[in-house]
Amino acid sequence: MAYTVVQKVKGNFYLYEVEGYWDPEKKQARQRRKYLGRCDEEGNLLTPKTAQREISLCKTFGPYYLLLELANQCGLYDRLTAAHEDEADFILSLAILQIVHPSAPAHLQDFFEESFLPELLNLQREFSPQELTEFLTGLAKEDYRHYRLFRSLAADERALIFDLTAPATDPWETPASGRDYHPCSSQLMNMSLVCAADTALPIFYKFFSGRLRDTMLLSDLAAELASLGISQYHFLLDGSFFSESNLRLLAQSPLTFTLSLPLERNAAAELLSRAQAMIRSPQHTHVWQGEAVSVYESTIDFGKSRLRVIVCLNYARETKERSALYARIAEAEEYLNGREYDAAFISEFREHHQFLTELLSLREADGKIVTRRREAKFLNVEAKLGRTILLTTSQEPWAAVLSAYQQRSKLEIQFRVRKSRLESGVSCLASPESWAGQAYLDFIALILRTALDNRLRQQPSLSDCQPADVLNEMSKLKIVKIGEDWRLSALTPKQKEYCRALKIALPVDNY
């Protein structure tokens, strides 16, 4: 039979459980003691041992702690608080959830409850998809608070303006009167994203109707930036902007810009031909971002204006594109050669595969299809592989111009992914206003994700690491509720490495 005893040691009382048992070897009764913890003089435990307390809850801690610390360090938390006051914590928690769980808004409630965000930010609210929709609608209507945030982000910044475009499929129609519109209201979504030139952190965004003339859009945006106090800015424009009339208007304006010239344009063929003889010269070959590139610079006249031309050949990309090209050609030849010649089939193939039929001639021999490669066409295509042509007013070194435009390409991909995710959740976003509120959360999430990416780029040991790699590893860091206390799981060596490299203090048990 077991019983408890109190033992006093140096003024402190300790409780033990004593159990009697028979020792068959020594043939006598013996006792075994089990320590239960510190107690008072009467034998009442003061604090139960951790192992004896019930584990009632387990939550994910790591990525939320890291992103909250980063939001504090980069100033985003203070700016959100100034703009949104009491709602700032909830807005930041939703933006962080967008980063850790890039899924449709309908599932955010589950992720919110599983995270340690409510405890870290002392949030007591719960929300259903309907309540989230109402919150997003209210968030969109308070656009004056958005502009508070934009102004605080834009203070004393030199800006790069990215013209991002993605097709939309949403049913809402474009308002007939205004140029501004909700991001789900047109078959063509144009978004201008303004980022700080030095840090790449987003500082402003705006959606425009895709039906506007491009030069009108730029003029409107320039006026908007002036109202925010941004006087130094540079446009980085998509190749779809290119037309001779647009370029003449833009070149004659005070706006500065960099524009990608589509390689299928006649002007591109002329510039590639001009660069062809010299671009592979050792004098024009450099190492840029760890890859060999050749860069040839010249100028081109549009009306009374002269623009700088940068033609870049990336050898690694050229090799990949050539491999992809000939793999596609070989697949087409295997599919076509020896097939029964049929005029209707040939006509349909040419209609659906114009690029392939430009490169391959399809002839008849003994009732079968025989393909032949058009050498002149192949030479024309190969002259474009790995090439990029930029028209610019910038006087920065070519490497700085290329890096800025490369950033635009990365943002374009993120924009398309974000937009696709928003569309997948449109069933729980019952209005254009709630859609716009969700877009605002995505903007805040992009600021924080960019801040994380900047920290990674600053560490040579983590230069190849992606934000998703860090967040996945940090997601393994859990926190459990034992009795009334929260206890962290042990940090892995990789988690410690990430925290130290990102200048984030290691978390401690004080929750």
XYZ file of C-alpha atoms in Angstrom:
511
model
C 0.000 0.000 0.000
C 1.331 3.455 -0.976
C 1.325 6.538 1.244
C 3.003 9.970 1.259
C 5.598 11.428 3.594
C 6.916 14.963 4.040
C 10.662 15.438 4.381
C 12.228 18.716 5.510
C 15.589 19.628 3.936
C 17.314 22.937 4.784
C 14.025 24.624 5.650
C 12.152 23.390 2.562
C 9.498 20.650 2.547
C 9.402 17.890 -0.073
C 6.669 15.329 -0.699
C 7.434 11.695 -1.499
C 5.227 8.746 -2.322
C 6.279 5.619 -0.414
C 5.317 2.134 -1.570
C 6.114 -1.112 0.253
C 7.107 -4.278 -1.576
C 8.634 -7.704 -0.826
C 12.243 -8.325 -1.900
C 12.417 -12.069 -2.782
C 16.217 -12.112 -2.836
C 16.713 -10.637 0.624
C 13.454 -12.130 1.824
C 12.337 -8.989 3.594
C 9.953 -6.061 3.172
C 11.419 -2.961 1.560
C 10.266 0.509 0.415
C 10.634 2.483 -2.805
C 10.194 6.252 -2.807
C 8.987 8.526 -5.612
C 9.576 12.285 -5.492
C 6.355 14.287 -6.086
C 7.562 17.873 -5.662
C 7.889 20.737 -3.205
C 5.107 21.062 -0.629
C 4.099 22.927 2.499
C 4.422 21.547 6.025
C 1.057 19.808 5.668
C 2.067 17.944 2.514
C 0.189 20.095 -0.052
C 2.088 20.375 -3.328
C 3.097 23.920 -4.184
C 3.646 23.394 -7.935
C 2.880 20.098 -9.649
C 5.777 18.597 -11.548
C 5.669 19.343 -15.265
C 5.458 15.654 -16.128
C 2.392 15.277 -13.902
C 0.434 18.171 -15.414
C -2.022 17.571 -18.259
C -1.103 18.658 -21.804
C -4.308 20.335 -22.956
C -3.256 22.121 -26.186
C -0.516 22.195 -28.835
C -0.072 25.074 -31.266
C 2.350 26.143 -33.997
C 4.680 28.849 -32.714
C 7.798 29.265 -34.866
C 6.771 31.074 -38.084
C 4.364 33.417 -36.297
C 6.957 34.443 -33.732
C 9.546 35.046 -36.457
C 7.252 37.170 -38.656
C 5.958 39.213 -35.717
C 9.508 39.974 -34.623
C 10.363 40.957 -38.185
C 7.271 43.223 -38.386
C 8.452 44.984 -35.240
C 12.027 45.372 -36.443
C 11.172 46.725 -39.914
C 8.671 49.228 -38.495
C 5.591 47.689 -40.109
C 3.843 47.029 -36.784
C 4.199 50.655 -35.639
C 2.978 51.974 -39.004
C -0.052 49.665 -38.969
C -0.876 50.748 -35.421
C -0.708 54.415 -36.414
C -2.942 53.804 -39.438
C -5.476 51.320 -38.023
C -5.242 51.778 -34.244
C -7.167 48.994 -32.413
C -7.562 46.827 -35.530
C -3.834 46.779 -36.325
C -3.112 43.536 -34.452
C -5.891 41.641 -36.202
C -4.897 42.987 -39.633
C -1.282 41.978 -39.050
C -2.320 38.512 -37.861
C -4.355 37.974 -41.063
C -1.452 39.165 -43.228
C 0.923 36.773 -41.444
C -1.511 33.910 -41.995
C -1.475 34.755 -45.729
C 2.292 34.216 -45.742
C 2.401 31.022 -43.687
C -0.727 29.514 -45.295
C -1.220 30.930 -48.802
C -4.705 29.483 -49.195
C -8.241 30.715 -49.832
C -9.666 33.077 -47.183
C -12.341 30.522 -46.289
C -9.760 28.431 -44.371
C -8.107 31.206 -42.358
C -10.224 30.558 -39.259
C -8.808 27.047 -38.843
C -5.229 28.250 -39.309
C -5.810 31.164 -36.914
C -7.017 28.858 -34.142
C -4.133 26.415 -34.673
C -1.545 29.204 -34.486
C -0.143 30.957 -31.410
C -1.078 34.347 -32.911
C -4.049 34.944 -30.561
C -1.741 34.549 -27.562
C 1.171 36.517 -29.071
C -1.081 39.473 -29.947
C -3.604 39.021 -27.117
C -6.477 38.626 -29.602
C -9.762 37.410 -28.147
C -11.861 37.459 -31.322
C -13.029 34.485 -33.354
C -14.355 34.774 -36.862
C -16.404 32.781 -39.346
C -16.074 33.176 -43.130
C -19.065 35.523 -43.047
C -17.510 37.643 -40.293
C -14.222 37.718 -42.231
C -16.069 38.959 -45.321
C -17.698 41.730 -43.274
C -14.328 42.682 -41.793
C -12.685 42.839 -45.228
C -15.557 44.948 -46.555
C -15.130 47.416 -43.713
C -11.361 47.410 -44.242
C -11.784 48.328 -47.922
C -14.202 51.160 -47.145
C -11.748 52.775 -44.736
C -9.336 53.593 -47.563
C -8.271 56.789 -45.802
C -6.488 54.497 -43.341
C -4.733 52.808 -46.285
C -3.373 56.191 -47.313
C -2.095 56.796 -43.782
C -0.058 53.632 -44.174
C 1.057 54.550 -47.712
C 2.268 57.979 -46.585
C 4.230 56.524 -43.677
C 5.854 53.970 -45.998
C 6.582 56.522 -48.730
C 8.353 59.093 -46.541
C 11.660 60.167 -48.128
C 11.751 57.179 -50.465
C 13.010 56.991 -54.042
C 10.558 54.710 -55.798
C 10.407 52.127 -58.548
C 6.966 51.642 -60.130
C 6.063 48.228 -61.479
C 3.295 47.904 -64.031
C 1.785 44.442 -63.404
C -0.909 42.868 -65.525
C -2.910 39.657 -65.255
C -6.153 38.546 -66.932
C -9.199 38.344 -64.694
C -12.259 36.114 -64.916
C -14.551 37.681 -62.354
C -18.126 38.617 -63.268
C -18.351 42.152 -61.887
C -18.444 44.832 -64.537
C -16.185 47.864 -64.709
C -17.894 51.027 -63.416
C -18.636 53.240 -66.397
C -17.628 56.492 -64.735
C -14.337 56.135 -62.884
C -10.817 55.037 -63.638
C -10.242 53.487 -60.243
C -11.908 50.143 -59.853
C -12.113 47.135 -57.623
C -9.597 44.486 -58.619
C -12.206 41.900 -59.565
C -14.273 44.143 -61.797
C -12.704 43.805 -65.224
C -11.508 41.198 -67.663
C -8.066 42.807 -67.517
C -6.506 43.674 -64.175
C -3.795 46.327 -64.175
C -1.954 46.880 -60.931
C 0.729 49.450 -60.322
C 2.952 48.472 -57.416
C 5.357 51.084 -56.051
C 8.441 49.852 -54.195
C 11.297 51.628 -52.466
C 14.274 51.705 -54.812
C 16.831 50.918 -52.097
C 15.019 48.198 -50.106
C 12.444 46.859 -52.626
C 9.813 47.114 -49.866
C 6.333 47.857 -51.290
C 5.056 51.321 -50.337
C 1.914 51.832 -52.468
C -0.368 50.027 -54.901
C -3.360 50.826 -57.027
C -5.612 48.948 -59.452
C -6.624 50.447 -62.770
C -9.014 49.480 -65.515
C -7.279 47.662 -68.350
C -9.340 49.656 -70.841
C -7.441 52.874 -70.209
C -4.793 54.172 -72.576
C -1.451 53.297 -71.041
C -0.024 56.825 -71.079
C -3.132 58.100 -69.273
C -2.594 55.485 -66.548
C 0.986 56.618 -65.995
C -0.047 60.273 -65.758
C -2.738 59.431 -63.197
C -0.294 57.412 -61.142
C 2.352 60.159 -61.240
C -0.219 62.592 -59.831
C -1.145 60.101 -57.103
C 2.489 59.674 -56.084
C 2.966 63.431 -55.922
C 0.082 63.585 -53.417
C 1.965 61.065 -51.263
C 5.114 63.166 -51.355
C 7.062 60.923 -53.762
C 8.927 63.071 -56.264
C 11.629 60.641 -57.463
C 10.313 57.579 -59.251
C 11.089 55.353 -62.224
C 8.565 53.253 -64.162
C 9.368 49.615 -65.024
C 6.891 48.695 -67.742
C 5.672 45.470 -69.278
C 6.364 44.724 -72.935
C 2.626 44.998 -73.657
C 3.014 48.775 -73.192
C 5.223 48.963 -76.273
C 3.940 50.815 -79.298
C 5.617 53.552 -81.275
C 2.903 56.045 -80.350
C 3.172 55.203 -76.632
C 6.944 55.489 -76.708
C 6.884 58.831 -78.488
C 4.450 60.243 -75.924
C 6.411 58.788 -73.022
C 9.810 59.851 -74.341
C 8.569 63.432 -74.686
C 7.205 63.460 -71.113
C 9.258 64.161 -67.966
C 8.662 60.572 -66.765
C 11.644 58.199 -66.546
C 11.124 54.539 -67.419
C 12.525 51.153 -68.410
C 10.567 49.058 -70.904
C 11.038 45.504 -72.148
C 10.889 45.364 -75.945
C 8.967 42.269 -77.181
C 11.320 40.178 -79.308
C 8.722 39.612 -82.036
C 8.583 43.351 -82.865
C 10.342 44.676 -85.972
C 12.332 47.096 -83.827
C 13.647 44.137 -81.806
C 14.826 42.352 -84.957
C 16.784 45.457 -85.972
C 18.402 45.822 -82.533
C 19.273 42.117 -82.311
C 20.845 42.254 -85.763
C 22.871 45.308 -84.731
C 24.120 43.536 -81.588
C 24.667 40.109 -83.150
C 28.216 40.685 -84.397
C 29.527 42.138 -81.122
C 27.488 40.697 -78.267
C 29.539 37.499 -77.831
C 32.802 39.437 -77.754
C 34.892 38.881 -74.610
C 34.854 42.669 -74.187
C 31.085 42.552 -73.628
C 30.989 39.439 -71.437
C 30.525 39.738 -67.667
C 29.429 37.749 -64.613
C 26.094 38.968 -63.273
C 24.420 37.293 -60.290
C 26.716 34.297 -60.668
C 25.977 33.726 -64.378
C 27.834 34.629 -67.562
C 26.098 37.327 -69.595
C 27.015 39.449 -72.575
C 25.700 43.013 -72.708
C 25.662 45.306 -75.727
C 24.512 48.914 -75.440
C 23.345 51.307 -78.157
C 20.655 53.952 -78.739
C 17.459 54.246 -80.750
C 15.509 57.321 -81.864
C 11.777 57.770 -81.356
C 10.674 61.042 -82.873
C 12.850 63.752 -81.358
C 13.863 61.589 -78.398
C 16.769 59.155 -78.082
C 16.520 56.130 -75.787
C 19.249 53.927 -74.372
C 19.130 50.274 -75.510
C 20.501 47.388 -73.428
C 20.664 43.983 -75.132
C 21.523 41.187 -72.697
C 22.394 37.596 -73.582
C 22.229 35.195 -70.638
C 24.199 32.088 -71.626
C 22.591 29.777 -69.057
C 19.091 30.801 -70.120
C 20.066 30.481 -73.793
C 21.127 26.860 -73.217
C 17.900 26.014 -71.368
C 15.728 27.633 -74.021
C 17.609 25.888 -76.844
C 17.157 22.518 -75.130
C 13.447 23.187 -74.672
C 13.085 24.323 -78.298
C 14.678 21.247 -79.847
C 12.932 18.887 -77.449
C 9.641 20.336 -78.647
C 10.706 20.066 -82.304
C 11.829 16.452 -81.867
C 8.515 15.580 -80.210
C 6.586 17.190 -83.089
C 8.689 15.384 -85.720
C 8.142 12.029 -84.029
C 4.404 12.700 -83.902
C 4.127 13.832 -87.544
C 6.639 11.838 -89.594
C 5.146 8.708 -91.153
C 1.588 9.738 -90.277
C -0.986 9.400 -93.049
C -1.163 12.637 -95.009
C -4.587 14.228 -94.586
C -5.325 17.764 -95.759
C -7.898 18.391 -93.019
C -5.464 17.215 -90.319
C -2.657 19.392 -91.762
C -4.947 22.429 -91.785
C -6.021 21.849 -88.178
C -2.416 21.290 -87.053
C -1.278 24.539 -88.686
C -4.141 26.407 -87.037
C -3.324 25.190 -83.526
C 0.486 25.031 -83.776
C 1.542 28.134 -85.705
C 4.988 28.315 -84.099
C 5.833 24.723 -85.070
C 4.545 25.114 -88.628
C 6.734 28.194 -89.064
C 9.766 26.050 -88.230
C 8.729 22.834 -89.972
C 7.536 22.353 -93.532
C 4.998 19.527 -93.912
C 5.195 17.662 -97.243
C 3.662 14.525 -98.684
C 5.746 11.502 -99.734
C 4.027 8.251 -100.699
C 0.891 9.307 -98.855
C 2.773 10.001 -95.611
C 3.748 13.231 -93.825
C 7.408 14.187 -94.070
C 8.761 17.133 -92.072
C 11.719 19.326 -92.918
C 13.311 22.009 -90.780
C 13.348 25.537 -92.199
C 16.948 26.613 -91.522
C 16.370 30.348 -91.983
C 13.486 30.267 -89.494
C 15.579 28.345 -86.981
C 18.401 30.887 -87.250
C 15.887 33.670 -86.611
C 14.520 31.918 -83.495
C 17.983 31.046 -82.175
C 19.004 34.693 -82.447
C 16.390 35.454 -79.754
C 17.234 32.686 -77.277
C 18.405 33.963 -73.913
C 18.065 37.580 -75.052
C 16.433 40.508 -73.279
C 16.078 43.988 -74.777
C 15.451 46.943 -72.482
C 14.708 50.494 -73.580
C 15.436 52.958 -70.805
C 15.965 56.565 -69.840
C 18.036 55.482 -66.820
C 21.684 56.437 -66.597
C 22.385 53.728 -63.998
C 24.949 51.023 -64.890
C 23.500 48.198 -66.992
C 23.667 45.764 -64.026
C 21.467 48.051 -61.895
C 18.931 48.408 -64.731
C 18.789 44.631 -65.255
C 18.445 43.945 -61.518
C 15.549 46.374 -61.187
C 13.735 44.825 -64.140
C 14.394 41.325 -62.817
C 12.664 42.396 -59.604
C 9.658 43.342 -61.723
C 9.516 39.814 -63.176
C 9.528 38.282 -59.685
C 6.737 40.607 -58.551
C 4.711 39.752 -61.671
C 4.835 36.062 -60.723
C 3.811 36.797 -57.130
C 0.984 39.008 -58.390
C -0.387 36.253 -60.622
C -0.156 33.700 -57.794
C -1.875 36.069 -55.353
C -4.601 36.881 -57.851
C -5.223 33.208 -58.577
C -5.479 32.528 -54.837
C -7.933 35.384 -54.405
C -10.086 34.103 -57.252
C -10.147 30.630 -55.708
C -11.680 32.150 -52.590
C -14.081 34.494 -54.322
C -17.106 32.414 -53.185
C -16.560 33.631 -49.618
C -15.825 37.203 -50.742
C -19.326 38.391 -51.418
C -18.575 41.792 -52.932
C -15.919 43.821 -54.774
C -15.280 45.630 -51.471
C -14.375 42.422 -49.622
C -12.161 41.459 -52.566
C -10.403 44.829 -52.295
C -9.975 44.339 -48.544
C -8.299 41.003 -49.219
C -5.983 42.691 -51.751
C -4.953 45.178 -49.036
C -4.035 42.283 -46.729
C -1.980 40.790 -49.551
C -0.121 44.104 -49.909
C 0.784 44.054 -46.202
C 1.840 40.403 -46.488
C 4.057 41.305 -49.450
C 5.834 43.967 -47.364
C 6.631 41.425 -44.656
C 7.630 38.702 -47.107
C 9.957 41.139 -48.900
C 11.531 42.138 -45.580
C 12.207 38.446 -44.891
C 13.642 37.948 -48.372
C 15.921 40.983 -47.889
C 17.302 39.510 -44.662
C 18.016 36.218 -46.420
C 19.826 37.962 -49.293
C 22.046 39.788 -46.797
C 23.416 36.485 -45.440
C 25.836 34.716 -47.839
C 25.184 31.374 -46.114
C 21.436 31.734 -46.809
C 21.553 33.382 -50.248
C 20.035 30.300 -51.924
C 17.408 29.892 -49.215
C 13.801 30.878 -49.943
C 11.320 32.356 -47.416
C 9.272 29.170 -47.705
C 12.299 27.117 -46.560
C 12.603 29.207 -43.404
C 8.882 29.143 -42.623
C 8.635 25.384 -43.158
C 11.494 24.752 -40.746
C 10.121 27.200 -38.174
C 6.694 25.518 -38.413
C 8.211 22.544 -36.602
C 8.629 24.698 -33.489
C 5.534 24.002 -31.348
C 4.268 25.302 -28.045
C 2.200 23.138 -25.682
C -0.039 24.051 -22.777
C 0.823 22.032 -19.673
C -1.520 22.821 -16.852
C -1.707 26.607 -16.884
C 1.720 27.168 -18.466
C 2.930 27.238 -22.085
C 6.146 25.376 -22.883
C 8.153 25.543 -26.122
C 9.536 22.468 -27.788
C 13.312 22.371 -28.178
C 14.713 24.453 -31.031
C 16.492 22.497 -33.737
C 20.006 23.562 -34.815
C 18.540 24.784 -38.129
C 15.936 26.933 -36.366
C 18.663 28.500 -34.216
C 20.757 29.157 -37.336
C 17.847 30.895 -39.079
C 17.026 33.077 -36.061
C 20.622 34.173 -35.566
C 21.208 34.828 -39.278
C 17.989 36.851 -39.540
C 18.852 38.779 -36.348
C 15.773 37.437 -34.545
C 16.155 36.775 -30.803
C 15.794 33.122 -29.844
C 12.368 32.574 -28.244
C 12.182 31.727 -24.541
C 9.491 30.232 -22.287
C 7.757 33.324 -20.953
C 4.204 32.902 -22.179
